[in-house]
Tab-separated table of C-alpha atoms in Angstrom:
chain	number	residue	atom	x	y	z
A	19	MET	CA	129.026	165.175	69.391
A	20	GLU	CA	132.191	163.089	68.337
A	21	GLY	CA	130.133	162.526	65.019
A	22	GLU	CA	129.336	166.487	64.988
A	23	ASP	CA	132.993	166.663	65.315
A	24	VAL	CA	133.863	164.438	62.375
A	25	GLU	CA	131.805	166.131	60.354
A	26	ALA	CA	132.834	169.627	60.883
A	27	ALA	CA	136.279	168.445	60.417
A	28	GLU	CA	135.637	166.859	56.869
A	29	GLU	CA	133.635	170.160	56.226
A	30	GLY	CA	136.640	171.978	57.004
A	31	THR	CA	139.090	170.097	54.937
A	32	TRP	CA	136.675	170.471	51.725
A	33	SER	CA	136.944	174.098	52.357
A	34	ARG	CA	140.223	174.590	52.953
A	35	GLU	CA	141.533	171.812	49.926
A	36	THR	CA	138.938	170.057	47.873
A	37	ILE	CA	137.138	173.795	46.890
A	38	PRO	CA	140.407	175.657	45.697
A	39	LYS	CA	141.085	172.503	43.689
A	40	VAL	CA	138.383	172.234	41.928
A	41	LEU	CA	138.181	175.866	41.375
A	42	LYS	CA	141.567	176.102	39.736
A	43	ILE	CA	140.651	173.264	37.179
A	44	VAL	CA	137.151	175.263	36.414
A	45	SER	CA	138.602	178.568	36.318
A	46	SER	CA	141.503	177.702	34.219
A	47	ARG	CA	138.876	177.194	31.361
A	48	LEU	CA	137.564	180.462	31.662
A	49	SER	CA	138.298	183.571	29.055
A	50	GLN	CA	140.714	186.388	31.258
A	51	ARG	CA	137.854	188.451	31.080
A	52	ASP	CA	135.744	186.238	33.003
A	53	LEU	CA	138.439	185.724	35.342
A	54	VAL	CA	138.993	189.459	36.240
A	55	SER	CA	134.867	189.709	36.671
A	56	LEU	CA	135.323	186.985	39.259
A	57	LEU	CA	137.866	188.858	41.099
A	58	LEU	CA	134.694	191.212	42.137
A	59	VAL	CA	132.606	188.233	43.706
A	60	SER	CA	134.003	188.137	47.104
A	61	PRO	CA	137.808	188.649	48.475
A	62	TRP	CA	138.181	184.824	49.130
A	63	LEU	CA	137.451	184.593	45.725
A	64	ASN	CA	140.039	187.180	44.623
A	65	GLY	CA	142.674	186.218	47.094
A	66	THR	CA	142.221	182.405	45.455
A	67	LEU	CA	142.061	182.788	41.879
A	68	VAL	CA	145.374	185.514	42.099
A	69	SER	CA	147.246	182.504	44.077
A	70	TYR	CA	147.104	180.612	40.818
A	71	PRO	CA	149.912	182.074	38.958
A	72	SER	CA	149.305	180.206	35.487
A	73	HIS	CA	145.977	181.936	35.263
A	74	TRP	CA	147.791	185.451	34.903
A	75	LEU	CA	150.290	184.927	32.097
A	76	LEU	CA	147.871	186.544	29.562
A	77	LEU	CA	146.781	189.912	29.386
A	78	ASP	CA	144.260	190.264	26.904
A	79	LEU	CA	142.822	194.008	25.898
A	80	ARG	CA	141.933	193.005	22.602
A	81	GLU	CA	139.359	195.718	21.158
A	82	MET	CA	139.083	197.361	24.463
A	83	ASN	CA	138.675	201.017	24.835
A	84	ASN	CA	141.000	202.849	26.763
A	85	ALA	CA	143.711	200.176	26.055
A	86	GLY	CA	146.782	202.398	26.913
A	87	ASN	CA	145.639	203.218	30.581
A	88	ARG	CA	144.392	199.909	31.278
A	89	LEU	CA	147.764	198.315	30.218
A	90	ILE	CA	149.432	200.299	32.445
A	91	ALA	CA	147.221	199.860	35.530
A	92	ALA	CA	147.573	196.137	34.946
A	93	LEU	CA	151.081	195.503	34.565
A	94	SER	CA	151.118	197.508	38.413
A	95	LEU	CA	149.383	194.641	39.515
A	96	PRO	CA	151.423	191.743	41.307
A	97	ARG	CA	149.564	188.908	39.416
A	98	TYR	CA	150.928	190.235	36.204
A	99	ARG	CA	154.701	190.271	37.489
A	100	HIS	CA	154.985	187.394	35.114
A	101	VAL	CA	153.152	187.940	31.996
A	102	LYS	CA	154.087	185.888	28.918
A	103	GLN	CA	151.646	187.373	26.276
A	104	ILE	CA	150.050	190.330	25.432
A	105	ASN	CA	147.278	191.070	23.041
A	106	LEU	CA	146.318	194.609	22.147
A	107	GLU	CA	144.977	193.614	18.629
A	108	PHE	CA	142.908	196.606	17.227
A	109	ALA	CA	142.555	197.869	20.841
A	110	GLN	CA	141.598	201.744	21.294
A	111	ASP	CA	143.300	204.358	22.781
A	112	ILE	CA	147.322	202.996	22.848
A	113	GLU	CA	149.746	205.209	21.849
A	114	ASP	CA	153.636	205.686	21.761
A	115	LYS	CA	153.229	207.705	25.482
A	116	HIS	CA	151.651	204.490	27.296
A	117	LEU	CA	154.510	202.090	25.899
A	118	GLU	CA	157.244	204.498	27.316
A	119	LEU	CA	155.610	205.035	30.456
A	120	ILE	CA	155.315	200.936	30.836
A	121	LYS	CA	159.144	200.651	29.424
A	122	ASN	CA	159.598	203.479	32.539
A	123	LYS	CA	157.466	201.964	35.300
A	124	CYS	CA	156.862	198.474	34.466
A	125	LEU	CA	159.936	197.197	33.310
A	126	ASP	CA	160.052	193.992	35.565
A	127	SER	CA	156.759	193.010	34.809
A	128	LEU	CA	157.656	192.350	31.422
A	129	GLN	CA	160.805	190.248	31.594
A	130	ASN	CA	159.241	186.789	30.616
A	131	LEU	CA	157.026	188.277	27.805
A	132	GLU	CA	157.325	186.242	24.800
A	133	VAL	CA	154.090	187.156	22.800
A	134	LEU	CA	153.199	190.585	21.757
A	135	ASN	CA	150.430	191.417	19.714
A	136	LEU	CA	149.844	194.928	18.239
A	137	ASN	CA	147.756	194.216	15.712
A	138	GLY	CA	145.523	197.113	14.284
A	139	CYS	CA	147.230	199.762	16.873
A	140	GLN	CA	147.610	202.739	14.136
A	141	LYS	CA	148.873	205.023	16.769
A	142	ILE	CA	152.333	203.448	17.483
A	143	SER	CA	155.059	204.288	15.589
A	144	ASP	CA	159.010	203.705	15.619
A	145	LYS	CA	159.033	205.846	19.004
A	146	GLY	CA	156.813	202.899	20.840
A	147	ILE	CA	158.418	200.012	19.173
A	148	GLU	CA	161.733	201.286	20.484
A	149	ALA	CA	160.197	201.602	23.939
A	150	ILE	CA	158.533	198.227	24.079
A	151	THR	CA	160.881	196.151	22.463
A	152	ASN	CA	163.750	197.345	24.734
A	153	ALA	CA	161.532	196.575	27.974
A	154	CYS	CA	161.170	193.019	26.285
A	155	PRO	CA	164.403	190.610	25.810
A	156	ASN	CA	162.783	187.469	25.937
A	157	LEU	CA	160.138	188.069	23.255
A	158	LYS	CA	159.973	185.424	20.302
A	159	VAL	CA	156.445	186.398	18.729
A	160	PHE	CA	155.777	190.140	17.483
A	161	SER	CA	153.180	191.215	15.423
A	162	ILE	CA	152.301	194.350	14.132
A	163	TYR	CA	149.633	194.034	11.208
A	164	TRP	CA	147.872	197.078	9.610
A	165	ASN	CA	150.308	199.724	11.066
A	166	VAL	CA	151.281	202.237	8.265
A	167	ARG	CA	153.346	204.302	10.870
A	168	VAL	CA	156.039	201.799	11.696
A	169	THR	CA	159.280	202.428	9.471
A	170	ASP	CA	162.916	200.383	9.393
A	171	ILE	CA	163.813	202.308	11.997
A	172	GLY	CA	161.228	200.439	14.329
A	173	ILE	CA	162.561	197.166	12.815
A	174	ALA	CA	165.502	198.461	13.683
A	175	HIS	CA	165.244	198.878	17.459
A	176	LEU	CA	163.101	195.491	17.032
A	177	VAL	CA	165.973	193.467	15.998
A	178	LYS	CA	168.352	195.423	18.555
A	179	ASN	CA	166.245	194.617	21.621
A	180	CYS	CA	164.722	191.399	21.168
A	181	LYS	CA	167.136	188.345	20.253
A	182	HIS	CA	164.771	185.559	20.057
A	183	ILE	CA	162.238	186.383	17.712
A	184	VAL	CA	161.109	183.330	15.905
A	185	ASP	CA	157.527	184.464	14.519
A	186	LEU	CA	157.057	188.260	12.736
A	187	ASN	CA	153.853	189.587	11.420
A	188	PHE	CA	154.469	192.613	9.168
A	189	SER	CA	151.409	192.553	7.136
A	190	GLY	CA	150.193	195.735	6.019
A	191	CYS	CA	153.228	197.819	6.858
A	192	LYS	CA	153.522	199.514	3.865
A	193	ASN	CA	156.406	201.996	5.002
A	194	ILE	CA	158.790	198.812	5.826
A	195	SER	CA	161.480	198.170	3.098
A	196	ASP	CA	164.408	195.491	2.108
A	197	ASN	CA	166.508	197.335	4.885
A	198	SER	CA	164.285	195.866	7.331
A	199	LEU	CA	164.261	192.366	5.454
A	200	GLN	CA	168.097	192.927	5.697
A	201	LEU	CA	167.915	193.113	9.369
A	202	VAL	CA	165.420	190.449	10.091
A	203	ALA	CA	168.054	187.985	7.726
A	204	GLN	CA	171.036	189.193	9.649
A	205	ASN	CA	169.528	188.544	13.562
A	206	TYR	CA	167.053	185.830	13.424
A	207	PRO	CA	168.593	182.783	11.710
A	208	GLU	CA	166.068	180.718	13.556
A	209	LEU	CA	162.899	182.514	12.336
A	210	GLU	CA	160.186	180.205	11.512
A	211	LEU	CA	157.332	182.350	10.530
A	212	LEU	CA	157.139	185.446	8.477
A	213	ASN	CA	153.998	187.287	7.323
A	214	LEU	CA	155.091	190.134	4.538
A	215	THR	CA	151.265	190.315	3.045
A	216	ARG	CA	151.234	193.863	1.418
A	217	CYS	CA	154.751	195.142	2.225
A	218	VAL	CA	154.318	196.910	-0.851
A	219	LYS	CA	157.817	198.456	-0.885
A	220	LEU	CA	159.779	195.379	-0.852
A	221	THR	CA	161.639	193.692	-3.913
A	222	ASP	CA	163.738	190.982	-4.836
A	223	SER	CA	166.781	191.814	-3.071
A	224	GLY	CA	164.949	192.231	0.364
A	225	LEU	CA	163.314	189.025	-0.119
A	226	GLN	CA	166.575	186.629	-1.453
A	227	GLN	CA	168.270	187.933	1.924
A	228	ILE	CA	165.482	186.595	3.759
A	229	LEU	CA	165.650	183.279	2.153
A	230	HIS	CA	169.362	183.001	2.602
A	231	GLY	CA	169.552	184.330	6.180
A	232	CYS	CA	166.507	182.426	7.611
A	233	PRO	CA	166.701	178.622	6.344
A	234	CYS	CA	164.271	177.515	9.317
A	235	LEU	CA	161.618	179.315	7.827
A	236	HIS	CA	158.276	176.999	7.890
A	237	SER	CA	155.714	179.449	7.382
A	238	LEU	CA	156.244	182.193	4.481
A	239	ASN	CA	153.145	184.597	3.223
A	240	LEU	CA	153.878	187.134	0.554
A	241	TYR	CA	149.905	187.554	-0.237
A	242	ALA	CA	149.281	190.619	-2.522
A	243	LEU	CA	153.128	191.179	-3.588
A	244	SER	CA	153.278	191.269	-7.348
A	245	SER	CA	156.895	192.766	-7.428
A	246	PHE	CA	158.700	189.803	-6.878
A	247	THR	CA	160.259	188.081	-9.649
A	248	ASP	CA	161.414	184.403	-10.565
A	249	GLU	CA	165.026	185.654	-9.775
A	250	ALA	CA	163.750	185.417	-5.716
A	251	TYR	CA	160.996	182.857	-6.401
A	252	LYS	CA	163.647	180.377	-7.434
A	253	ARG	CA	165.375	180.771	-4.069
A	254	ILE	CA	162.243	179.744	-1.875
A	255	SER	CA	163.681	176.264	-2.844
A	256	LEU	CA	166.571	176.841	0.051
A	257	LEU	CA	163.681	177.000	2.642
A	258	SER	CA	163.803	173.016	3.231
A	259	HIS	CA	161.603	173.084	6.136
A	260	LEU	CA	158.668	175.171	4.641
A	261	LYS	CA	155.159	173.963	5.133
A	262	PHE	CA	152.893	177.097	4.274
A	263	LEU	CA	153.366	179.353	1.360
A	264	ASP	CA	151.205	181.614	0.220
A	265	LEU	CA	152.136	183.438	-3.344
A	266	CYS	CA	148.491	185.049	-3.902
A	267	GLY	CA	148.621	187.652	-6.764
A	268	GLY	CA	152.390	186.535	-7.496
A	269	GLN	CA	151.581	187.831	-11.061
A	270	ASN	CA	155.571	187.447	-12.468
A	271	LEU	CA	155.558	183.767	-11.290
A	272	SER	CA	156.424	181.347	-13.761
A	273	ASP	CA	156.577	177.522	-14.263
A	274	GLU	CA	160.131	177.753	-13.859
A	275	GLY	CA	159.967	179.552	-10.504
A	276	LEU	CA	157.347	177.309	-9.433
A	277	SER	CA	159.351	174.217	-10.205
A	278	CYS	CA	161.851	175.084	-8.134
A	279	ILE	CA	159.674	175.822	-5.349
A	280	ALA	CA	158.670	172.262	-5.938
A	281	ARG	CA	161.671	171.560	-4.778
A	282	CYS	CA	160.064	172.495	-0.837
A	283	LYS	CA	159.245	168.440	-0.539
A	284	SER	CA	157.793	169.335	3.576
A	285	LEU	CA	154.920	171.440	1.722
A	286	LEU	CA	151.810	171.110	3.262
A	287	SER	CA	149.764	174.731	2.040
A	288	LEU	CA	150.391	176.311	-1.064
A	289	ASN	CA	148.536	179.512	-2.463
A	290	LEU	CA	148.925	180.294	-5.865
A	291	THR	CA	145.744	182.184	-6.566
A	292	TRP	CA	145.928	184.659	-9.622
A	293	CYS	CA	149.877	183.781	-10.029
A	294	VAL	CA	148.218	184.158	-13.949
A	295	ARG	CA	151.626	182.874	-15.629
A	296	ILE	CA	151.537	179.459	-13.981
A	297	THR	CA	150.357	176.425	-16.493
A	298	ASP	CA	150.102	172.662	-16.317
A	299	VAL	CA	154.108	172.428	-16.279
A	300	GLY	CA	154.414	174.410	-13.010
A	301	VAL	CA	151.646	172.461	-11.294
A	302	ILE	CA	152.610	169.242	-12.335
A	303	ALA	CA	156.270	169.962	-10.777
A	304	VAL	CA	154.582	170.684	-7.636
A	305	ALA	CA	153.219	167.452	-7.985
A	306	GLN	CA	155.784	165.463	-8.346
A	307	GLY	CA	157.707	167.346	-5.486
A	308	CYS	CA	155.407	168.148	-3.016
A	309	THR	CA	153.832	164.801	-2.113
A	310	SER	CA	152.499	165.808	1.269
A	311	LEU	CA	150.157	168.640	0.358
A	312	GLU	CA	146.859	169.082	1.911
A	313	PHE	CA	145.762	172.672	0.637
A	314	LEU	CA	146.326	173.977	-2.714
A	315	SER	CA	144.698	177.184	-4.940
A	316	LEU	CA	144.625	177.255	-8.372
A	317	PHE	CA	142.081	179.891	-8.229
A	318	GLY	CA	142.014	182.226	-11.436
A	319	ILE	CA	144.525	180.557	-13.508
A	320	VAL	CA	143.401	179.858	-16.820
A	321	GLY	CA	146.392	178.475	-18.125
A	322	VAL	CA	145.830	174.780	-16.439
A	323	THR	CA	143.878	171.948	-17.271
A	324	ASP	CA	142.924	168.651	-16.103
A	325	LYS	CA	146.395	167.322	-16.864
A	326	CYS	CA	147.733	168.718	-14.147
A	327	LEU	CA	144.761	167.767	-11.881
A	328	GLU	CA	145.494	164.207	-12.855
A	329	SER	CA	148.915	164.422	-11.901
A	330	LEU	CA	148.161	165.720	-8.371
A	331	SER	CA	145.584	162.679	-7.956
A	332	ARG	CA	148.463	160.469	-8.695
A	333	THR	CA	150.886	161.555	-6.198
A	334	CYS	CA	148.889	163.458	-3.797
A	335	SER	CA	145.122	161.652	-3.466
A	336	ASN	CA	145.768	160.623	-0.189
A	337	THR	CA	146.671	163.616	1.309
A	338	ILE	CA	144.743	167.007	-0.401
A	339	THR	CA	142.158	168.057	1.662
A	340	THR	CA	141.736	171.277	0.179
A	341	LEU	CA	141.448	172.447	-3.369
A	342	ASP	CA	140.537	175.410	-5.089
A	343	VAL	CA	139.938	174.990	-9.135
A	344	ASN	CA	137.461	178.023	-9.299
A	345	GLY	CA	137.755	180.358	-12.273
A	346	CYS	CA	140.397	177.462	-13.958
A	347	ILE	CA	138.269	177.219	-17.364
A	348	GLY	CA	140.820	174.517	-18.458
A	349	ILE	CA	139.546	171.925	-16.115
A	350	LYS	CA	136.105	170.728	-16.720
A	351	LYS	CA	133.328	170.877	-13.829
A	352	ARG	CA	133.077	167.869	-12.036
A	353	SER	CA	130.620	166.551	-9.244
A	354	ARG	CA	131.524	165.846	-5.942
A	355	ASP	CA	131.827	162.147	-6.440
A	356	GLU	CA	133.980	162.819	-9.388
A	357	LEU	CA	136.378	164.690	-6.992
A	358	LEU	CA	136.285	162.092	-4.594
A	359	GLN	CA	137.290	159.736	-6.971
A	360	LEU	CA	140.478	161.611	-7.227
A	361	PHE	CA	141.037	162.593	-4.185
A	362	PRO	CA	139.156	160.761	-1.374
A	363	LYS	CA	140.077	162.819	1.600
A	364	LEU	CA	138.853	165.997	0.180
A	365	GLN	CA	136.782	168.039	2.486
A	366	CYS	CA	136.822	171.261	0.318
A	367	PHE	CA	136.963	172.113	-3.055
A	368	LYS	CA	135.799	175.076	-5.280
A	369	VAL	CA	134.909	174.489	-8.846
A	370	HIS	CA	134.037	176.958	-11.431
A	371	SER	CA	130.357	177.167	-12.286
């Protein structure tokens, strides 16, 4: 009888202590959608999972239908009281009215929000940006890729309401202008990442304000922006912490401008695809200045030759892992072994056929 009591006590301890500990470890590795599904299995499992606050810091509605109503319903639940990240990337049926309702009804749930992804939410306008940023005073990361409705007015609301931004993605926001960049430069001196891909209204003036006002940038994406000139490109040299730079399509970038950029000695990744004015002179300057370079694309540049490749080999042979010289007709075709002799750590390489 005594043995049975001991066994029962041990089973009780296992149920009360061990199972919840194991469940916490296992469930922490599940996606949020799987976690939500598990809530429906049993009341005990529901109560146990909800008791783990760290499991509910992310609200992921990516690509989901009826996302606006789902977001409001989720933020009304106690488990999302301390949510830090909301992902609405390409979510359907999310509009300004939903964000305004959240501001009015779920304000307390957003006080700790740090990351907001609104990529592809094309029904959201300046009005929605005003509402949601007003509710998120501690926001650090804000992304609105592929939104053609947001204008400088929306960005003005962002900088007014959110003072701690370090990561901005405006990629594809075709209706923001230099005025937005001026606001960003004036309000976010600690900004670390900025994506301006295809923001076609921008000019040298706006970019220069960023380069002077945001000295902490370590990632700058200027993909598919052909309007900038050396007047702005030269000032990229002000970014002493820069590690990632995408200048794909920078048709006005010259060797002189690239030689200034080469002063960014911390640069690890440089995309010069279709920067058609570049020659060996500019690339050799990069080889001499950016000796930690790991990724380099010279795709489509017909003005470079083996001379720049040899210079890169002398200074960056121990760092470069990815090299794209496809379309560089002045660089002779090499075998894999020949390329590895120049760049022993090369993992990915593309050469013209």
